[in-house]
Amino acid sequence: MASVMPGIASPNAAAGALAGFETAEAIGHSDEAVRQALSTITGRCDQFAGALKVGAHAIVSSEAIAARQLRSVGDLNEPSGT
């Protein structure tokens, strides 16, 4: 399983380098915490992307409807019987 911490092959490698420090034990749990955080962030980004797609579709649709309505008005400078 690849580490999600750039430059650190394994949390155990970092823990080994910190042997004797209280952080050595805690760092062993950090890889899973980072994985969970990234998973949560990914889910939220996906949700936000979905909302942006819906919003963009609504804007494009509204713009197309407005353009059709404006075209249907015709040229107001033309006399109405011609």
mmCIF file of N, CA, C and O in Angstrom:
data_model
loop_
_atom_site.group_PDB
_atom_site.id
_atom_site.type_symbol
_atom_site.label_atom_id
_atom_site.label_comp_id
_atom_site.label_asym_id
_atom_site.label_seq_id
_atom_site.Cartn_x
_atom_site.Cartn_y
_atom_site.Cartn_z
ATOM 1 N N MET A 1 0.853 -1.173 0.000
ATOM 2 C CA MET A 1 0.000 0.000 0.000
ATOM 3 C C MET A 1 0.898 1.235 0.000
ATOM 4 O O MET A 1 1.730 1.420 0.863
ATOM 5 N N ALA A 2 0.720 2.074 -1.010
ATOM 6 C CA ALA A 2 1.543 3.271 -1.130
ATOM 7 C C ALA A 2 1.130 4.310 -0.100
ATOM 8 O O ALA A 2 -0.034 4.435 0.241
ATOM 9 N N SER A 3 2.111 5.025 0.365
ATOM 10 C CA SER A 3 1.834 6.093 1.327
ATOM 11 C C SER A 3 1.255 7.300 0.616
ATOM 12 O O SER A 3 1.575 7.571 -0.524
ATOM 13 N N VAL A 4 0.393 8.022 1.306
ATOM 14 C CA VAL A 4 -0.159 9.242 0.741
ATOM 15 C C VAL A 4 0.668 10.452 1.154
ATOM 16 O O VAL A 4 0.350 11.567 0.790
ATOM 17 N N MET A 5 1.717 10.224 1.912
ATOM 18 C CA MET A 5 2.588 11.321 2.331
ATOM 19 C C MET A 5 3.783 11.374 1.388
ATOM 20 O O MET A 5 4.607 10.460 1.390
ATOM 21 N N PRO A 6 3.866 12.409 0.547
ATOM 22 C CA PRO A 6 4.963 12.494 -0.416
ATOM 23 C C PRO A 6 6.319 12.407 0.261
ATOM 24 O O PRO A 6 6.554 13.023 1.295
ATOM 25 N N GLY A 7 7.203 11.619 -0.332
ATOM 26 C CA GLY A 7 8.562 11.515 0.174
ATOM 27 C C GLY A 7 8.736 10.538 1.326
ATOM 28 O O GLY A 7 9.849 10.304 1.773
ATOM 29 N N ILE A 8 7.644 9.981 1.812
ATOM 30 C CA ILE A 8 7.747 9.009 2.913
ATOM 31 C C ILE A 8 7.151 7.695 2.423
ATOM 32 O O ILE A 8 5.961 7.617 2.135
ATOM 33 N N ALA A 9 7.987 6.694 2.287
ATOM 34 C CA ALA A 9 7.541 5.406 1.763
ATOM 35 C C ALA A 9 6.552 4.745 2.701
ATOM 36 O O ALA A 9 5.642 4.049 2.279
ATOM 37 N N SER A 10 6.706 4.948 3.981
ATOM 38 C CA SER A 10 5.832 4.329 4.966
ATOM 39 C C SER A 10 5.865 5.156 6.243
ATOM 40 O O SER A 10 6.904 5.698 6.593
ATOM 41 N N PRO A 11 4.735 5.231 6.939
ATOM 42 C CA PRO A 11 4.763 5.937 8.221
ATOM 43 C C PRO A 11 5.724 5.280 9.200
ATOM 44 O O PRO A 11 6.289 5.933 10.057
ATOM 45 N N ASN A 12 5.931 3.965 9.034
ATOM 46 C CA ASN A 12 6.848 3.254 9.923
ATOM 47 C C ASN A 12 8.282 3.734 9.727
ATOM 48 O O ASN A 12 9.069 3.741 10.669
ATOM 49 N N ALA A 13 8.636 4.135 8.495
ATOM 50 C CA ALA A 13 9.979 4.661 8.247
ATOM 51 C C ALA A 13 10.171 5.957 9.021
ATOM 52 O O ALA A 13 11.215 6.190 9.634
ATOM 53 N N ALA A 14 9.139 6.813 9.000
ATOM 54 C CA ALA A 14 9.218 8.070 9.745
ATOM 55 C C ALA A 14 9.240 7.786 11.243
ATOM 56 O O ALA A 14 9.988 8.415 11.989
ATOM 57 N N ALA A 15 8.434 6.821 11.671
ATOM 58 C CA ALA A 15 8.398 6.478 13.092
ATOM 59 C C ALA A 15 9.755 5.957 13.541
ATOM 60 O O ALA A 15 10.225 6.286 14.631
ATOM 61 N N GLY A 16 10.386 5.170 12.692
ATOM 62 C CA GLY A 16 11.719 4.650 13.028
ATOM 63 C C GLY A 16 12.738 5.760 13.188
ATOM 64 O O GLY A 16 13.625 5.695 14.041
ATOM 65 N N ALA A 17 12.611 6.781 12.347
ATOM 66 C CA ALA A 17 13.538 7.898 12.420
ATOM 67 C C ALA A 17 13.306 8.733 13.676
ATOM 68 O O ALA A 17 14.192 9.460 14.100
ATOM 69 N N LEU A 18 12.114 8.605 14.251
ATOM 70 C CA LEU A 18 11.782 9.375 15.450
ATOM 71 C C LEU A 18 11.763 8.516 16.710
ATOM 72 O O LEU A 18 11.157 8.894 17.718
ATOM 73 N N ALA A 19 12.409 7.369 16.640
ATOM 74 C CA ALA A 19 12.420 6.452 17.790
ATOM 75 C C ALA A 19 12.829 7.201 19.058
ATOM 76 O O ALA A 19 13.759 7.995 19.063
ATOM 77 N N GLY A 20 12.059 6.969 20.113
ATOM 78 C CA GLY A 20 12.336 7.614 21.388
ATOM 79 C C GLY A 20 11.493 8.859 21.616
ATOM 80 O O GLY A 20 11.437 9.357 22.732
ATOM 81 N N PHE A 21 10.857 9.358 20.571
ATOM 82 C CA PHE A 21 9.988 10.524 20.707
ATOM 83 C C PHE A 21 8.538 10.073 20.792
ATOM 84 O O PHE A 21 8.155 9.050 20.229
ATOM 85 N N GLU A 22 7.718 10.846 21.464
ATOM 86 C CA GLU A 22 6.296 10.509 21.576
ATOM 87 C C GLU A 22 5.602 10.536 20.217
ATOM 88 O O GLU A 22 4.643 9.804 19.984
ATOM 89 N N THR A 23 6.102 11.343 19.322
ATOM 90 C CA THR A 23 5.477 11.439 18.006
ATOM 91 C C THR A 23 5.684 10.183 17.157
ATOM 92 O O THR A 23 4.942 9.952 16.202
ATOM 93 N N ALA A 24 6.662 9.362 17.515
ATOM 94 C CA ALA A 24 6.935 8.147 16.744
ATOM 95 C C ALA A 24 5.712 7.235 16.701
ATOM 96 O O ALA A 24 5.371 6.692 15.650
ATOM 97 N N GLU A 25 5.028 7.077 17.821
ATOM 98 C CA GLU A 25 3.840 6.226 17.851
ATOM 99 C C GLU A 25 2.690 6.876 17.087
ATOM 100 O O GLU A 25 1.989 6.222 16.312
ATOM 101 N N ALA A 26 2.506 8.153 17.284
ATOM 102 C CA ALA A 26 1.386 8.854 16.640
ATOM 103 C C ALA A 26 1.530 8.890 15.122
ATOM 104 O O ALA A 26 0.540 8.797 14.399
ATOM 105 N N ILE A 27 2.748 9.021 14.643
ATOM 106 C CA ILE A 27 2.933 9.132 13.197
ATOM 107 C C ILE A 27 2.558 7.839 12.484
ATOM 108 O O ILE A 27 2.157 7.860 11.322
ATOM 109 N N GLY A 28 2.622 6.733 13.193
ATOM 110 C CA GLY A 28 2.220 5.456 12.607
ATOM 111 C C GLY A 28 0.750 5.434 12.233
ATOM 112 O O GLY A 28 0.330 4.695 11.350
ATOM 113 N N HIS A 29 -0.058 6.261 12.866
ATOM 114 C CA HIS A 29 -1.492 6.330 12.589
ATOM 115 C C HIS A 29 -1.844 7.428 11.574
ATOM 116 O O HIS A 29 -2.974 7.500 11.127
ATOM 117 N N SER A 30 -0.884 8.235 11.242
ATOM 118 C CA SER A 30 -1.174 9.393 10.389
ATOM 119 C C SER A 30 -1.519 8.999 8.961
ATOM 120 O O SER A 30 -2.326 9.669 8.315
ATOM 121 N N ASP A 31 -0.929 7.943 8.442
ATOM 122 C CA ASP A 31 -1.185 7.551 7.057
ATOM 123 C C ASP A 31 -2.676 7.260 6.850
ATOM 124 O O ASP A 31 -3.272 7.734 5.881
ATOM 125 N N GLU A 32 -3.275 6.517 7.764
ATOM 126 C CA GLU A 32 -4.709 6.203 7.640
ATOM 127 C C GLU A 32 -5.553 7.457 7.821
ATOM 128 O O GLU A 32 -6.558 7.640 7.126
ATOM 129 N N ALA A 33 -5.161 8.336 8.716
ATOM 130 C CA ALA A 33 -5.897 9.583 8.912
ATOM 131 C C ALA A 33 -5.867 10.435 7.649
ATOM 132 O O ALA A 33 -6.876 11.014 7.250
ATOM 133 N N VAL A 34 -4.714 10.488 6.993
ATOM 134 C CA VAL A 34 -4.593 11.251 5.748
ATOM 135 C C VAL A 34 -5.451 10.606 4.668
ATOM 136 O O VAL A 34 -6.138 11.297 3.916
ATOM 137 N N ARG A 35 -5.442 9.291 4.590
ATOM 138 C CA ARG A 35 -6.282 8.585 3.606
ATOM 139 C C ARG A 35 -7.764 8.924 3.800
ATOM 140 O O ARG A 35 -8.478 9.194 2.848
ATOM 141 N N GLN A 36 -8.204 8.888 5.039
ATOM 142 C CA GLN A 36 -9.608 9.192 5.331
ATOM 143 C C GLN A 36 -9.938 10.644 4.980
ATOM 144 O O GLN A 36 -10.992 10.930 4.409
ATOM 145 N N ALA A 37 -9.026 11.550 5.305
ATOM 146 C CA ALA A 37 -9.247 12.968 4.993
ATOM 147 C C ALA A 37 -9.324 13.174 3.479
ATOM 148 O O ALA A 37 -10.204 13.879 2.984
ATOM 149 N N LEU A 38 -8.430 12.537 2.730
ATOM 150 C CA LEU A 38 -8.445 12.675 1.274
ATOM 151 C C LEU A 38 -9.710 12.073 0.678
ATOM 152 O O LEU A 38 -10.278 12.617 -0.273
ATOM 153 N N SER A 39 -10.160 10.988 1.242
ATOM 154 C CA SER A 39 -11.398 10.369 0.764
ATOM 155 C C SER A 39 -12.585 11.308 0.994
ATOM 156 O O SER A 39 -13.433 11.489 0.115
ATOM 157 N N THR A 40 -12.629 11.932 2.162
ATOM 158 C CA THR A 40 -13.701 12.882 2.475
ATOM 159 C C THR A 40 -13.640 14.082 1.540
ATOM 160 O O THR A 40 -14.661 14.509 0.992
ATOM 161 N N ILE A 41 -12.452 14.615 1.341
ATOM 162 C CA ILE A 41 -12.281 15.773 0.457
ATOM 163 C C ILE A 41 -12.668 15.411 -0.973
ATOM 164 O O ILE A 41 -13.327 16.202 -1.654
ATOM 165 N N THR A 42 -12.296 14.221 -1.419
ATOM 166 C CA THR A 42 -12.662 13.779 -2.764
ATOM 167 C C THR A 42 -14.172 13.730 -2.919
ATOM 168 O O THR A 42 -14.725 14.193 -3.919
ATOM 169 N N GLY A 43 -14.852 13.187 -1.917
ATOM 170 C CA GLY A 43 -16.312 13.128 -1.954
ATOM 171 C C GLY A 43 -16.939 14.510 -2.020
ATOM 172 O O GLY A 43 -17.878 14.747 -2.781
ATOM 173 N N ARG A 44 -16.406 15.428 -1.249
ATOM 174 C CA ARG A 44 -16.945 16.793 -1.251
ATOM 175 C C ARG A 44 -16.659 17.494 -2.577
ATOM 176 O O ARG A 44 -17.503 18.245 -3.078
ATOM 177 N N CYS A 45 -15.497 17.264 -3.144
ATOM 178 C CA CYS A 45 -15.181 17.842 -4.464
ATOM 179 C C CYS A 45 -16.132 17.291 -5.517
ATOM 180 O O CYS A 45 -16.600 18.036 -6.387
ATOM 181 N N ASP A 46 -16.432 15.993 -5.447
ATOM 182 C CA ASP A 46 -17.369 15.392 -6.397
ATOM 183 C C ASP A 46 -18.759 16.008 -6.251
ATOM 184 O O ASP A 46 -19.428 16.292 -7.248
ATOM 185 N N GLN A 47 -19.193 16.222 -5.014
ATOM 186 C CA GLN A 47 -20.499 16.839 -4.778
ATOM 187 C C GLN A 47 -20.523 18.268 -5.323
ATOM 188 O O GLN A 47 -21.487 18.685 -5.960
ATOM 189 N N PHE A 48 -19.469 19.022 -5.077
ATOM 190 C CA PHE A 48 -19.392 20.401 -5.548
ATOM 191 C C PHE A 48 -19.356 20.432 -7.075
ATOM 192 O O PHE A 48 -19.999 21.276 -7.696
ATOM 193 N N ALA A 49 -18.623 19.507 -7.676
ATOM 194 C CA ALA A 49 -18.569 19.435 -9.136
ATOM 195 C C ALA A 49 -19.955 19.162 -9.702
ATOM 196 O O ALA A 49 -20.348 19.752 -10.714
ATOM 197 N N GLY A 50 -20.698 18.294 -9.048
ATOM 198 C CA GLY A 50 -22.062 18.002 -9.486
ATOM 199 C C GLY A 50 -22.945 19.238 -9.420
ATOM 200 O O GLY A 50 -23.711 19.517 -10.344
ATOM 201 N N ALA A 51 -22.820 19.992 -8.336
ATOM 202 C CA ALA A 51 -23.607 21.214 -8.190
ATOM 203 C C ALA A 51 -23.226 22.236 -9.261
ATOM 204 O O ALA A 51 -24.092 22.910 -9.831
ATOM 205 N N LEU A 52 -21.936 22.339 -9.568
ATOM 206 C CA LEU A 52 -21.497 23.271 -10.608
ATOM 207 C C LEU A 52 -22.034 22.863 -11.980
ATOM 208 O O LEU A 52 -22.432 23.718 -12.775
ATOM 209 N N LYS A 53 -22.070 21.564 -12.259
ATOM 210 C CA LYS A 53 -22.597 21.088 -13.543
ATOM 211 C C LYS A 53 -24.079 21.416 -13.673
ATOM 212 O O LYS A 53 -24.539 21.851 -14.727
ATOM 213 N N VAL A 54 -24.836 21.204 -12.598
ATOM 214 C CA VAL A 54 -26.270 21.518 -12.615
ATOM 215 C C VAL A 54 -26.466 23.016 -12.827
ATOM 216 O O VAL A 54 -27.286 23.450 -13.644
ATOM 217 N N GLY A 55 -25.692 23.832 -12.110
ATOM 218 C CA GLY A 55 -25.790 25.278 -12.249
ATOM 219 C C GLY A 55 -25.416 25.743 -13.652
ATOM 220 O O GLY A 55 -26.101 26.590 -14.234
ATOM 221 N N ALA A 56 -24.356 25.181 -14.193
ATOM 222 C CA ALA A 56 -23.932 25.556 -15.546
ATOM 223 C C ALA A 56 -25.002 25.173 -16.564
ATOM 224 O O ALA A 56 -25.284 25.938 -17.490
ATOM 225 N N HIS A 57 -25.592 24.014 -16.389
ATOM 226 C CA HIS A 57 -26.650 23.580 -17.311
ATOM 227 C C HIS A 57 -27.835 24.544 -17.245
ATOM 228 O O HIS A 57 -28.411 24.915 -18.277
ATOM 229 N N ALA A 58 -28.195 24.970 -16.045
ATOM 230 C CA ALA A 58 -29.316 25.914 -15.891
ATOM 231 C C ALA A 58 -29.010 27.242 -16.571
ATOM 232 O O ALA A 58 -29.871 27.822 -17.245
ATOM 233 N N ILE A 59 -27.779 27.713 -16.436
ATOM 234 C CA ILE A 59 -27.398 28.982 -17.064
ATOM 235 C C ILE A 59 -27.428 28.854 -18.582
ATOM 236 O O ILE A 59 -27.976 29.718 -19.276
ATOM 237 N N VAL A 60 -26.867 27.784 -19.113
ATOM 238 C CA VAL A 60 -26.848 27.587 -20.563
ATOM 239 C C VAL A 60 -28.273 27.463 -21.092
ATOM 240 O O VAL A 60 -28.625 28.052 -22.117
ATOM 241 N N SER A 61 -29.107 26.714 -20.388
ATOM 242 C CA SER A 61 -30.500 26.555 -20.816
ATOM 243 C C SER A 61 -31.236 27.888 -20.785
ATOM 244 O O SER A 61 -31.975 28.220 -21.719
ATOM 245 N N SER A 62 -31.051 28.657 -19.735
ATOM 246 C CA SER A 62 -31.703 29.958 -19.622
ATOM 247 C C SER A 62 -31.252 30.885 -20.739
ATOM 248 O O SER A 62 -32.058 31.616 -21.324
ATOM 249 N N GLU A 63 -29.987 30.851 -21.055
ATOM 250 C CA GLU A 63 -29.448 31.706 -22.103
ATOM 251 C C GLU A 63 -30.033 31.314 -23.452
ATOM 252 O O GLU A 63 -30.404 32.166 -24.260
ATOM 253 N N ALA A 64 -30.160 30.025 -23.708
ATOM 254 C CA ALA A 64 -30.725 29.550 -24.974
ATOM 255 C C ALA A 64 -32.195 29.957 -25.090
ATOM 256 O O ALA A 64 -32.650 30.385 -26.157
ATOM 257 N N ILE A 65 -32.936 29.835 -24.002
ATOM 258 C CA ILE A 65 -34.353 30.235 -24.000
ATOM 259 C C ILE A 65 -34.467 31.733 -24.256
ATOM 260 O O ILE A 65 -35.285 32.179 -25.073
ATOM 261 N N ALA A 66 -33.640 32.524 -23.592
ATOM 262 C CA ALA A 66 -33.677 33.979 -23.778
ATOM 263 C C ALA A 66 -33.349 34.339 -25.229
ATOM 264 O O ALA A 66 -33.997 35.209 -25.822
ATOM 265 N N ALA A 67 -32.380 33.660 -25.816
ATOM 266 C CA ALA A 67 -32.012 33.941 -27.208
ATOM 267 C C ALA A 67 -33.172 33.625 -28.145
ATOM 268 O O ALA A 67 -33.476 34.406 -29.055
ATOM 269 N N ARG A 68 -33.849 32.514 -27.924
ATOM 270 C CA ARG A 68 -35.013 32.161 -28.762
ATOM 271 C C ARG A 68 -36.121 33.195 -28.624
ATOM 272 O O ARG A 68 -36.747 33.602 -29.598
ATOM 273 N N GLN A 69 -36.354 33.629 -27.399
ATOM 274 C CA GLN A 69 -37.408 34.623 -27.176
ATOM 275 C C GLN A 69 -37.071 35.948 -27.848
ATOM 276 O O GLN A 69 -37.933 36.581 -28.451
ATOM 277 N N LEU A 70 -35.822 36.347 -27.774
ATOM 278 C CA LEU A 70 -35.424 37.599 -28.427
ATOM 279 C C LEU A 70 -35.537 37.484 -29.948
ATOM 280 O O LEU A 70 -35.975 38.425 -30.611
ATOM 281 N N ARG A 71 -35.167 36.339 -30.502
ATOM 282 C CA ARG A 71 -35.297 36.137 -31.953
ATOM 283 C C ARG A 71 -36.761 36.174 -32.372
ATOM 284 O O ARG A 71 -37.096 36.656 -33.448
ATOM 285 N N SER A 72 -37.647 35.666 -31.516
ATOM 286 C CA SER A 72 -39.067 35.618 -31.874
ATOM 287 C C SER A 72 -39.697 37.005 -31.932
ATOM 288 O O SER A 72 -40.709 37.210 -32.590
ATOM 289 N N VAL A 73 -39.104 37.976 -31.270
ATOM 290 C CA VAL A 73 -39.613 39.336 -31.298
ATOM 291 C C VAL A 73 -39.437 39.919 -32.704
ATOM 292 O O VAL A 73 -40.269 40.673 -33.183
ATOM 293 N N GLY A 74 -38.392 39.520 -33.356
ATOM 294 C CA GLY A 74 -38.131 40.020 -34.706
ATOM 295 C C GLY A 74 -37.504 41.391 -34.686
ATOM 296 O O GLY A 74 -37.115 41.917 -33.645
ATOM 297 N N ASP A 75 -37.424 41.979 -35.863
ATOM 298 C CA ASP A 75 -36.831 43.303 -36.013
ATOM 299 C C ASP A 75 -37.907 44.351 -35.772
ATOM 300 O O ASP A 75 -38.846 44.495 -36.553
ATOM 301 N N LEU A 76 -37.802 45.056 -34.686
ATOM 302 C CA LEU A 76 -38.809 46.059 -34.330
ATOM 303 C C LEU A 76 -38.757 47.278 -35.244
ATOM 304 O O LEU A 76 -39.668 48.095 -35.238
ATOM 305 N N ASN A 77 -37.725 47.407 -36.036
ATOM 306 C CA ASN A 77 -37.613 48.522 -36.966
ATOM 307 C C ASN A 77 -38.346 48.247 -38.282
ATOM 308 O O ASN A 77 -38.555 49.144 -39.080
ATOM 309 N N GLU A 78 -38.721 46.992 -38.496
ATOM 310 C CA GLU A 78 -39.448 46.631 -39.712
ATOM 311 C C GLU A 78 -40.928 46.929 -39.517
ATOM 312 O O GLU A 78 -41.499 46.626 -38.466
ATOM 313 N N PRO A 79 -41.569 47.474 -40.508
ATOM 314 C CA PRO A 79 -43.009 47.675 -40.406
ATOM 315 C C PRO A 79 -43.714 46.332 -40.296
ATOM 316 O O PRO A 79 -43.267 45.349 -40.851
ATOM 317 N N SER A 80 -44.783 46.280 -39.542
ATOM 318 C CA SER A 80 -45.440 45.015 -39.299
ATOM 319 C C SER A 80 -46.213 44.508 -40.498
ATOM 320 O O SER A 80 -46.919 43.862 -40.468
ATOM 321 N N GLY A 81 -46.280 44.658 -41.498
ATOM 322 C CA GLY A 81 -46.988 44.012 -42.598
ATOM 323 C C GLY A 81 -46.032 43.583 -43.667
ATOM 324 O O GLY A 81 -46.435 43.116 -44.701
ATOM 325 N N THR A 82 -44.776 43.763 -43.487
ATOM 326 C CA THR A 82 -43.829 43.435 -44.560
ATOM 327 C C THR A 82 -43.048 42.209 -44.290
ATOM 328 O O THR A 82 -42.732 41.782 -43.305
#
